[in-house]
Coordinates of C-alpha atoms (C1' of nucleotides) in Angstrom, one line a residue:
Chain A
M1 CA -18.4 -80.2 -37.7
R2 CA -19.3 -80.7 -34.1
K3 CA -16.8 -78.1 -33.1
N4 CA -18.2 -75.5 -35.5
A5 CA -21.8 -76.2 -34.7
F6 CA -21.1 -75.7 -31.1
T7 CA -19.3 -72.4 -31.7
L8 CA -22.3 -71.2 -33.7
L9 CA -24.6 -71.9 -30.8
E10 CA -22.4 -70.1 -28.4
L11 CA -22.0 -67.1 -30.6
T12 CA -25.7 -66.8 -31.1
E13 CA -26.3 -67.1 -27.4
R14 CA -23.7 -64.5 -26.7
L15 CA -25.1 -62.1 -29.3
G16 CA -28.5 -62.7 -27.9
N17 CA -27.3 -61.6 -24.5
V18 CA -25.7 -58.5 -25.9
I19 CA -28.9 -57.7 -27.8
R20 CA -30.9 -58.2 -24.6
A21 CA -28.6 -56.0 -22.6
E22 CA -28.9 -53.3 -25.2
M23 CA -32.7 -53.7 -25.2
R24 CA -32.7 -53.4 -21.4
R25 CA -30.7 -50.2 -21.7
V26 CA -32.9 -48.7 -24.5
G27 CA -36.1 -49.9 -22.8
S28 CA -35.2 -48.5 -19.3
T29 CA -35.9 -45.0 -20.6
Y30 CA -39.5 -46.0 -21.0
R31 CA -39.6 -48.5 -18.2
L32 CA -40.0 -51.4 -20.7
H33 CA -38.4 -54.8 -20.6
P34 CA -36.9 -56.5 -23.6
V35 CA -40.0 -58.6 -24.1
H36 CA -42.1 -55.4 -24.5
L37 CA -39.9 -54.0 -27.2
Q38 CA -40.1 -57.3 -29.0
A39 CA -43.8 -57.3 -28.8
L40 CA -44.0 -53.7 -30.1
S41 CA -41.6 -54.6 -32.9
Y42 CA -43.7 -57.6 -33.8
L43 CA -47.0 -55.7 -33.8
K44 CA -45.5 -53.1 -36.0
Q45 CA -44.9 -55.7 -38.7
A46 CA -47.7 -58.2 -38.2
N47 CA -50.3 -58.6 -41.0
R48 CA -54.0 -58.9 -40.6
Y49 CA -53.9 -62.6 -39.8
S50 CA -51.3 -62.2 -37.2
N51 CA -52.1 -59.1 -35.1
T52 CA -53.6 -61.1 -32.2
P53 CA -52.4 -62.1 -28.7
Q54 CA -52.4 -65.7 -29.9
A55 CA -50.0 -65.0 -32.7
L56 CA -47.8 -62.9 -30.5
T57 CA -47.7 -65.7 -28.0
E58 CA -46.5 -68.1 -30.6
Y59 CA -44.0 -65.6 -31.9
L60 CA -42.4 -65.0 -28.5
G61 CA -42.6 -68.7 -27.4
L62 CA -44.3 -67.8 -24.1
T63 CA -47.6 -68.8 -22.6
K64 CA -50.8 -66.9 -23.4
G65 CA -51.3 -65.8 -19.8
T66 CA -47.9 -64.2 -19.7
V67 CA -48.4 -62.4 -23.0
S68 CA -51.8 -61.2 -21.9
Q69 CA -50.2 -59.5 -18.9
S70 CA -47.5 -57.9 -21.0
L71 CA -50.1 -56.6 -23.5
L72 CA -52.2 -55.2 -20.6
L73 CA -49.1 -53.2 -19.5
L74 CA -48.5 -51.9 -23.0
Y75 CA -52.2 -51.0 -23.3
R76 CA -52.1 -49.1 -20.0
K77 CA -49.1 -47.2 -21.1
G78 CA -51.0 -46.2 -24.3
L79 CA -48.6 -47.9 -26.7
V80 CA -51.0 -50.5 -28.0
A81 CA -54.6 -50.3 -29.2
R82 CA -57.0 -53.3 -28.9
Y83 CA -60.4 -54.0 -30.3
V84 CA -62.7 -57.0 -30.7
D85 CA -62.8 -58.6 -34.1
E86 CA -66.2 -58.2 -35.7
A87 CA -66.4 -61.6 -37.4
D88 CA -65.2 -63.6 -34.5
K89 CA -65.9 -61.9 -31.2
R90 CA -63.5 -64.1 -29.2
V91 CA -60.6 -62.6 -31.1
V92 CA -58.8 -59.4 -30.1
R93 CA -57.0 -57.3 -32.7
L94 CA -53.9 -55.4 -31.8
K95 CA -52.3 -52.3 -33.3
L96 CA -49.6 -49.9 -32.3
S97 CA -51.0 -46.6 -31.2
A98 CA -49.4 -43.3 -32.4
A99 CA -47.3 -43.2 -29.2
G100 CA -46.3 -46.8 -29.9
K101 CA -45.2 -46.0 -33.4
R102 CA -43.3 -43.0 -32.2
L103 CA -41.5 -45.1 -29.6
M104 CA -40.5 -47.7 -32.1
K105 CA -38.9 -44.9 -34.2
D106 CA -36.9 -43.5 -31.3
A107 CA -35.9 -46.8 -29.7
Q108 CA -34.1 -48.4 -32.7
L109 CA -31.5 -51.0 -32.1
A110 CA -30.5 -51.3 -35.7
P111 CA -28.1 -48.4 -36.0
V112 CA -25.7 -49.9 -33.4
W113 CA -25.9 -53.2 -35.2
Q114 CA -25.2 -51.7 -38.6
T115 CA -22.1 -50.0 -37.3
A116 CA -20.9 -53.3 -35.8
A117 CA -21.3 -55.2 -39.1
A118 CA -20.2 -52.3 -41.3
N119 CA -16.8 -53.7 -42.3
V120 CA -18.0 -57.1 -43.2
S121 CA -18.3 -57.7 -47.0
P122 CA -21.8 -58.0 -48.4
A123 CA -21.2 -61.5 -49.8
R124 CA -20.1 -62.7 -46.3
V125 CA -23.1 -61.1 -44.7
K126 CA -25.4 -62.8 -47.3
T127 CA -23.9 -66.2 -46.5
T128 CA -24.3 -65.6 -42.8
V129 CA -27.9 -64.6 -43.3
L130 CA -28.7 -67.7 -45.3
V131 CA -27.0 -70.1 -42.9
L132 CA -28.7 -68.5 -39.9
L133 CA -32.0 -68.6 -41.7
E134 CA -31.7 -72.3 -42.6
T135 CA -30.7 -73.1 -39.0
L136 CA -33.6 -71.2 -37.7
R137 CA -36.1 -72.9 -40.0
N138 CA -34.7 -76.3 -39.0
L139 CA -35.0 -75.5 -35.3
Q140 CA -38.5 -74.3 -35.7
A141 CA -39.5 -77.3 -37.7
M142 CA -38.0 -79.6 -35.1
Q143 CA -40.0 -77.9 -32.3
N144 CA -43.2 -77.6 -34.3
E145 CA -43.0 -73.8 -34.2
R146 CA -44.4 -71.6 -36.9
P147 CA -41.8 -70.0 -39.1
F148 CA -43.3 -66.5 -39.2
G149 CA -42.2 -64.8 -42.4
V150 CA -43.2 -62.2 -44.9
C151 CA -45.7 -63.0 -47.6
N152 CA -43.1 -62.3 -50.2
T153 CA -41.4 -65.6 -49.5
C154 CA -44.5 -67.6 -48.9
V155 CA -45.8 -70.4 -51.1
H156 CA -49.3 -69.2 -50.8
L157 CA -48.7 -65.8 -52.3
Q158 CA -50.1 -65.5 -55.9
R159 CA -49.4 -62.6 -58.2
E160 CA -52.5 -61.7 -60.1
S161 CA -51.1 -58.7 -61.9
A162 CA -48.5 -55.9 -61.4
R163 CA -50.1 -54.6 -58.2
I164 CA -52.5 -57.3 -57.2
Y165 CA -51.6 -60.2 -55.0
N166 CA -53.7 -63.0 -53.5
C167 CA -53.2 -65.2 -50.5
G168 CA -53.9 -68.7 -51.7
L169 CA -54.6 -69.9 -48.2
S170 CA -57.3 -67.4 -47.1
G171 CA -58.3 -66.4 -50.6
D172 CA -58.0 -62.7 -49.6
R173 CA -56.6 -60.1 -51.9
L174 CA -53.4 -58.4 -50.6
A175 CA -52.2 -54.9 -51.1
V176 CA -48.5 -54.5 -52.0
P177 CA -47.5 -53.2 -48.6
E178 CA -49.2 -56.2 -47.0
T179 CA -46.9 -58.6 -48.8
R180 CA -44.0 -57.2 -46.8
Q181 CA -45.6 -57.9 -43.4
I182 CA -45.1 -60.8 -41.1
C183 CA -47.6 -63.7 -41.2
R184 CA -48.1 -66.5 -38.7
L185 CA -49.3 -68.8 -41.5
H186 CA -46.2 -68.3 -43.5
T187 CA -44.9 -71.4 -45.3
P188 CA -41.4 -71.0 -46.8
Q189 CA -41.0 -71.8 -50.5
Chain B
M1 CA -26.0 -53.1 -46.7
R2 CA -28.7 -51.5 -44.5
K3 CA -31.1 -54.2 -45.5
N4 CA -28.8 -57.1 -44.8
A5 CA -27.6 -55.7 -41.5
F6 CA -31.2 -55.4 -40.4
T7 CA -32.0 -58.9 -41.4
L8 CA -28.9 -60.1 -39.5
L9 CA -30.1 -58.4 -36.4
E10 CA -33.6 -59.8 -36.7
L11 CA -32.3 -63.3 -37.3
T12 CA -30.1 -63.2 -34.3
E13 CA -33.0 -61.9 -32.2
R14 CA -35.2 -64.6 -33.5
L15 CA -32.6 -67.3 -32.9
G16 CA -32.0 -65.9 -29.5
N17 CA -35.7 -66.3 -28.7
V18 CA -35.7 -69.9 -29.9
I19 CA -32.7 -70.7 -27.8
R20 CA -34.3 -69.1 -24.7
A21 CA -37.5 -71.0 -25.3
E22 CA -35.5 -74.2 -25.5
M23 CA -33.6 -73.3 -22.4
R24 CA -36.8 -72.7 -20.6
R25 CA -38.1 -76.1 -21.7
V26 CA -34.9 -77.8 -20.7
G27 CA -34.6 -75.9 -17.4
S28 CA -38.1 -76.4 -16.3
T29 CA -37.2 -80.0 -15.4
Y30 CA -34.9 -78.6 -12.8
R31 CA -36.9 -75.5 -12.0
L32 CA -34.2 -73.4 -13.5
H33 CA -34.5 -70.3 -15.6
P34 CA -32.5 -69.6 -18.8
V35 CA -30.2 -67.3 -16.8
H36 CA -29.3 -70.1 -14.4
L37 CA -28.3 -72.4 -17.2
Q38 CA -26.2 -69.7 -18.7
A39 CA -24.5 -69.1 -15.3
L40 CA -23.8 -72.8 -14.9
S41 CA -22.5 -73.0 -18.5
Y42 CA -20.2 -70.1 -17.8
L43 CA -18.9 -71.4 -14.5
K44 CA -18.1 -74.7 -16.2
Q45 CA -15.7 -72.9 -18.6
A46 CA -14.4 -70.0 -16.5
N47 CA -10.7 -70.0 -15.7
R48 CA -9.1 -69.0 -12.4
Y49 CA -9.3 -65.3 -13.1
S50 CA -12.9 -65.5 -14.0
N51 CA -14.7 -67.7 -11.6
T52 CA -16.2 -64.9 -9.5
P53 CA -19.6 -63.2 -9.1
Q54 CA -18.1 -60.1 -10.6
A55 CA -16.9 -61.8 -13.8
L56 CA -20.3 -63.6 -14.2
T57 CA -22.0 -60.3 -13.8
E58 CA -20.0 -58.8 -16.6
Y59 CA -20.5 -61.9 -18.7
L60 CA -24.3 -61.8 -18.4
G61 CA -24.6 -58.0 -18.6
L62 CA -26.7 -57.8 -15.4
T63 CA -26.3 -56.0 -12.1
K64 CA -24.3 -57.5 -9.3
G65 CA -27.3 -57.7 -6.9
T66 CA -29.3 -59.7 -9.4
V67 CA -26.5 -62.1 -10.1
S68 CA -25.8 -62.5 -6.4
Q69 CA -29.4 -63.6 -5.9
S70 CA -29.3 -66.1 -8.8
L71 CA -26.0 -67.5 -7.4
L72 CA -27.7 -67.9 -4.0
L73 CA -30.4 -70.0 -5.6
L74 CA -27.9 -72.2 -7.4
Y75 CA -26.0 -72.6 -4.2
R76 CA -29.1 -73.6 -2.3
K77 CA -29.9 -76.1 -4.9
G78 CA -26.5 -77.6 -4.4
L79 CA -25.4 -76.9 -8.0
V80 CA -22.6 -74.4 -7.2
A81 CA -19.9 -74.4 -4.6
R82 CA -18.5 -71.1 -3.2
Y83 CA -15.5 -70.3 -1.1
V84 CA -13.6 -67.2 0.0
D85 CA -10.4 -66.4 -1.8
E86 CA -7.4 -66.7 0.5
A87 CA -5.3 -63.9 -1.0
D88 CA -8.2 -61.4 -1.1
K89 CA -10.9 -62.1 1.3
R90 CA -13.4 -59.9 -0.4
V91 CA -13.4 -62.2 -3.4
V92 CA -15.7 -65.2 -3.7
R93 CA -14.6 -68.1 -5.9
L94 CA -17.3 -70.2 -7.6
K95 CA -17.2 -73.8 -8.9
L96 CA -19.7 -76.3 -10.2
S97 CA -20.5 -78.9 -7.7
A98 CA -20.7 -82.6 -8.7
A99 CA -24.5 -82.2 -9.1
G100 CA -23.9 -79.1 -11.2
K101 CA -21.5 -80.9 -13.5
R102 CA -24.0 -83.7 -13.9
L103 CA -26.8 -81.4 -14.7
M104 CA -24.7 -79.7 -17.4
K105 CA -24.1 -83.0 -19.0
D106 CA -27.8 -83.9 -19.0
A107 CA -29.2 -80.5 -20.0
Q108 CA -27.3 -80.0 -23.3
L109 CA -28.7 -77.7 -25.9
A110 CA -26.0 -78.5 -28.4
P111 CA -27.4 -81.7 -30.0
V112 CA -30.6 -80.0 -31.2
W113 CA -28.5 -77.2 -32.6
Q114 CA -26.2 -79.6 -34.4
T115 CA -29.0 -81.3 -36.1
A116 CA -30.4 -78.0 -37.2
A117 CA -27.1 -77.0 -38.8
A118 CA -26.2 -80.4 -40.0
N119 CA -26.8 -79.8 -43.7
V120 CA -24.9 -76.6 -44.0
S121 CA -21.5 -76.9 -45.6
P122 CA -18.4 -76.5 -43.3
A123 CA -17.1 -73.6 -45.3
R124 CA -20.4 -71.7 -45.0
V125 CA -20.5 -72.4 -41.3
K126 CA -17.0 -71.1 -40.9
T127 CA -17.9 -67.9 -42.7
T128 CA -20.9 -67.5 -40.5
V129 CA -18.9 -68.0 -37.4
L130 CA -16.3 -65.5 -38.4
V131 CA -18.9 -62.8 -39.4
L132 CA -20.8 -63.3 -36.1
L133 CA -17.6 -63.2 -34.1
E134 CA -16.5 -59.9 -35.7
T135 CA -19.9 -58.4 -35.2
L136 CA -19.9 -59.5 -31.6
R137 CA -16.4 -58.1 -30.9
N138 CA -17.5 -54.8 -32.5
L139 CA -20.6 -54.6 -30.4
Q140 CA -18.7 -55.4 -27.3
A141 CA -16.1 -52.8 -28.0
M142 CA -18.8 -50.2 -28.7
Q143 CA -20.3 -50.8 -25.4
N144 CA -17.1 -51.2 -23.4
E145 CA -17.9 -54.7 -22.6
R146 CA -15.2 -57.3 -22.1
P147 CA -14.8 -59.8 -25.0
F148 CA -14.5 -63.0 -22.8
G149 CA -12.6 -65.5 -24.8
V150 CA -10.3 -68.5 -24.4
C151 CA -6.6 -68.1 -23.7
N152 CA -5.8 -69.8 -27.0
T153 CA -6.8 -66.7 -28.9
C154 CA -5.4 -64.2 -26.5
V155 CA -2.5 -61.9 -27.1
H156 CA -1.2 -62.5 -23.6
L157 CA -0.7 -66.2 -24.0
Q158 CA 3.0 -67.1 -24.3
R159 CA 4.2 -70.6 -25.2
E160 CA 7.2 -71.6 -23.2
S161 CA 7.5 -75.1 -24.5
A162 CA 5.4 -78.0 -25.7
R163 CA 3.3 -78.2 -22.6
I164 CA 4.1 -75.0 -20.7
Y165 CA 2.2 -71.8 -21.3
N166 CA 2.3 -68.4 -19.5
C167 CA -0.2 -65.6 -19.1
G168 CA 1.8 -62.5 -19.9
L169 CA -0.7 -60.3 -18.0
S170 CA -0.7 -62.1 -14.7
G171 CA 2.7 -63.8 -15.1
D172 CA 1.1 -67.1 -14.0
R173 CA 2.0 -70.4 -15.6
L174 CA -1.0 -72.1 -17.3
A175 CA -1.6 -75.8 -17.7
V176 CA -2.7 -76.9 -21.1
P177 CA -6.4 -77.5 -20.2
E178 CA -6.5 -74.0 -18.8
T179 CA -5.7 -72.5 -22.1
R180 CA -9.0 -73.7 -23.3
Q181 CA -11.0 -71.9 -20.6
I182 CA -12.8 -68.6 -20.7
C183 CA -11.1 -65.5 -19.3
R184 CA -12.6 -62.1 -18.5
L185 CA -9.2 -60.5 -19.2
H186 CA -9.2 -61.9 -22.7
T187 CA -7.7 -59.6 -25.4
P188 CA -8.3 -60.8 -29.0
Q189 CA -5.2 -61.1 -31.2
Chain C
dG1 C1' -81.2 -77.3 -32.0
dA2 C1' -79.6 -78.1 -27.3
dA3 C1' -75.6 -80.1 -25.1
dA4 C1' -70.7 -80.9 -25.3
dA5 C1' -66.4 -79.7 -26.8
dT6 C1' -63.1 -76.3 -28.4
dA7 C1' -60.7 -72.0 -29.0
dG8 C1' -59.2 -67.1 -27.9
dG9 C1' -58.4 -64.3 -23.9
dT10 C1' -58.3 -62.9 -19.0
dT11 C1' -57.5 -63.5 -14.1
dT12 C1' -55.2 -65.2 -10.2
dC13 C1' -51.5 -67.1 -7.7
dG14 C1' -46.7 -68.2 -6.4
dT15 C1' -41.8 -67.9 -7.6
dG16 C1' -38.2 -65.4 -8.5
dA17 C1' -35.5 -62.2 -12.1
dC18 C1' -34.2 -57.6 -12.2
dG19 C1' -32.6 -52.8 -11.0
dA20 C1' -31.8 -49.6 -7.3
dT21 C1' -30.2 -48.6 -3.0
dA22 C1' -28.2 -49.3 1.2
dC23 C1' -25.1 -51.9 3.5
dC24 C1' -20.9 -54.8 5.1
dA25 C1' -16.1 -56.4 5.1
dT26 C1' -11.7 -56.3 3.2
dA27 C1' -8.0 -53.7 0.6
dT28 C1' -5.9 -49.7 -0.9
dT29 C1' -4.6 -45.1 -0.8
dA30 C1' -3.8 -40.5 1.4
Chain D
dT1 C1' -5.2 -43.6 11.0
dA2 C1' -8.6 -42.0 8.2
dA3 C1' -10.7 -41.8 3.7
dT4 C1' -11.8 -44.2 -0.2
dA5 C1' -12.4 -48.0 -3.3
dT6 C1' -13.8 -52.7 -4.3
dG7 C1' -16.2 -57.3 -4.2
dG8 C1' -20.4 -59.1 -2.4
dT9 C1' -24.8 -59.3 0.1
dA10 C1' -29.5 -57.9 1.8
dT11 C1' -33.8 -55.6 1.1
dC12 C1' -37.5 -53.6 -1.5
dG13 C1' -40.7 -52.9 -5.3
dT14 C1' -42.2 -54.1 -9.9
dC15 C1' -43.5 -57.3 -12.9
dA16 C1' -42.2 -61.6 -16.2
dC17 C1' -43.4 -66.1 -16.3
dG18 C1' -45.9 -70.7 -16.0
dA19 C1' -49.9 -73.1 -14.2
dA20 C1' -54.4 -73.5 -13.6
dA21 C1' -59.0 -71.8 -13.2
dC22 C1' -62.2 -69.2 -15.5
dC23 C1' -65.1 -66.7 -19.1
dT24 C1' -67.3 -66.1 -23.5
dA25 C1' -68.0 -67.0 -28.3
dT26 C1' -67.8 -70.4 -31.7
dT27 C1' -67.9 -75.1 -33.6
dT28 C1' -69.0 -79.8 -33.3
dT29 C1' -71.9 -83.7 -32.1
dC30 C1' -75.8 -86.4 -31.7

DNA sequence: GAAAATAGGTTTCGTGACGATACCATATTA
DNA sequence: TAATATGGTATCGTCACGAAACCTATTTTC
């Protein structure tokens, strides 16, 4: 298995490079770096417990000072809105602005990727997704990183009724669309 | 398939981030950035047609000026040796120095990765590798990038006898170890 | 309930990646 | 022999990135 595991690492590295190169290409139109696109993409999906500089810092695996700078840039470009949390005034809440949302619609990477994977059978794609997911979760656990997933697949999500969900951790009620967002407190089932 | 293809992209992105974070951690010991480790890793494997700044530039998907600077840094740190090609004096040939080879042995990422993928069945890993490889090849073809593979899997490799191989493209004879190296002229079978 | 500790963010500083452009030397073509 | 192409380097401006200092709001401690 040594051989295969090594190839898996190399392939992911290689694909990561190709994705970064593509991000650079797409981002250059807006004078944005790959990390900026990743930040915008994250903020687009982050739920109410996860729309802060701190959460983004954990997600990207960088230091808070670095992320603070990148967020400042995105703010100056009018792509991100920021406001102080009422309950805890140390906390900053982040949101995509209208311009930010528009940019995320225009600067999609997904189409290229879909074309590339178009001829692979659904069953094989599914296997691939599961293997990568398991590897990712293991890596994150080994490095004490948060897994970052959607509420849908979280142990803390409780279904009250057809359209009413609860987060068992915070005790908050969640709307249906919220259960599809990314949470930094995610705990896989 | 849209859903799955999207998840595949996200997972690869995410894994790419984790790998980069790990590279940053490993590299910080030597004051090296992820891109430096990637360059060293590439040079360790590159064959005689591919051990040049130009090839590395294509491999990393960056501009030649940028790569030239990174190579200068690696040279100054004594990790890379460089000499002018005799046949074509414009060309620079690159090689890991003894210190460079030593560093690559110490700064392995593979062990962590192997642990993470340890519990996945060989068959599933194989499927994953094949799917990722196909996706990578398609992406590269779509963006007119070179595939960069080992001679073993190249259409140009001809087997003369048990231990004698030929590259049909250059006409050169290849030693057995060379057939396991990475080539920028690689054409998948 | 004041002092100490902690936590979320920002600021500042130094290094160097990165793209763009200009530039240089060697090869190739006209 | 001149024009052009090719592999690499040098230079410049922007800004990612980590480290460390700093600020403010909250929590803990005694």
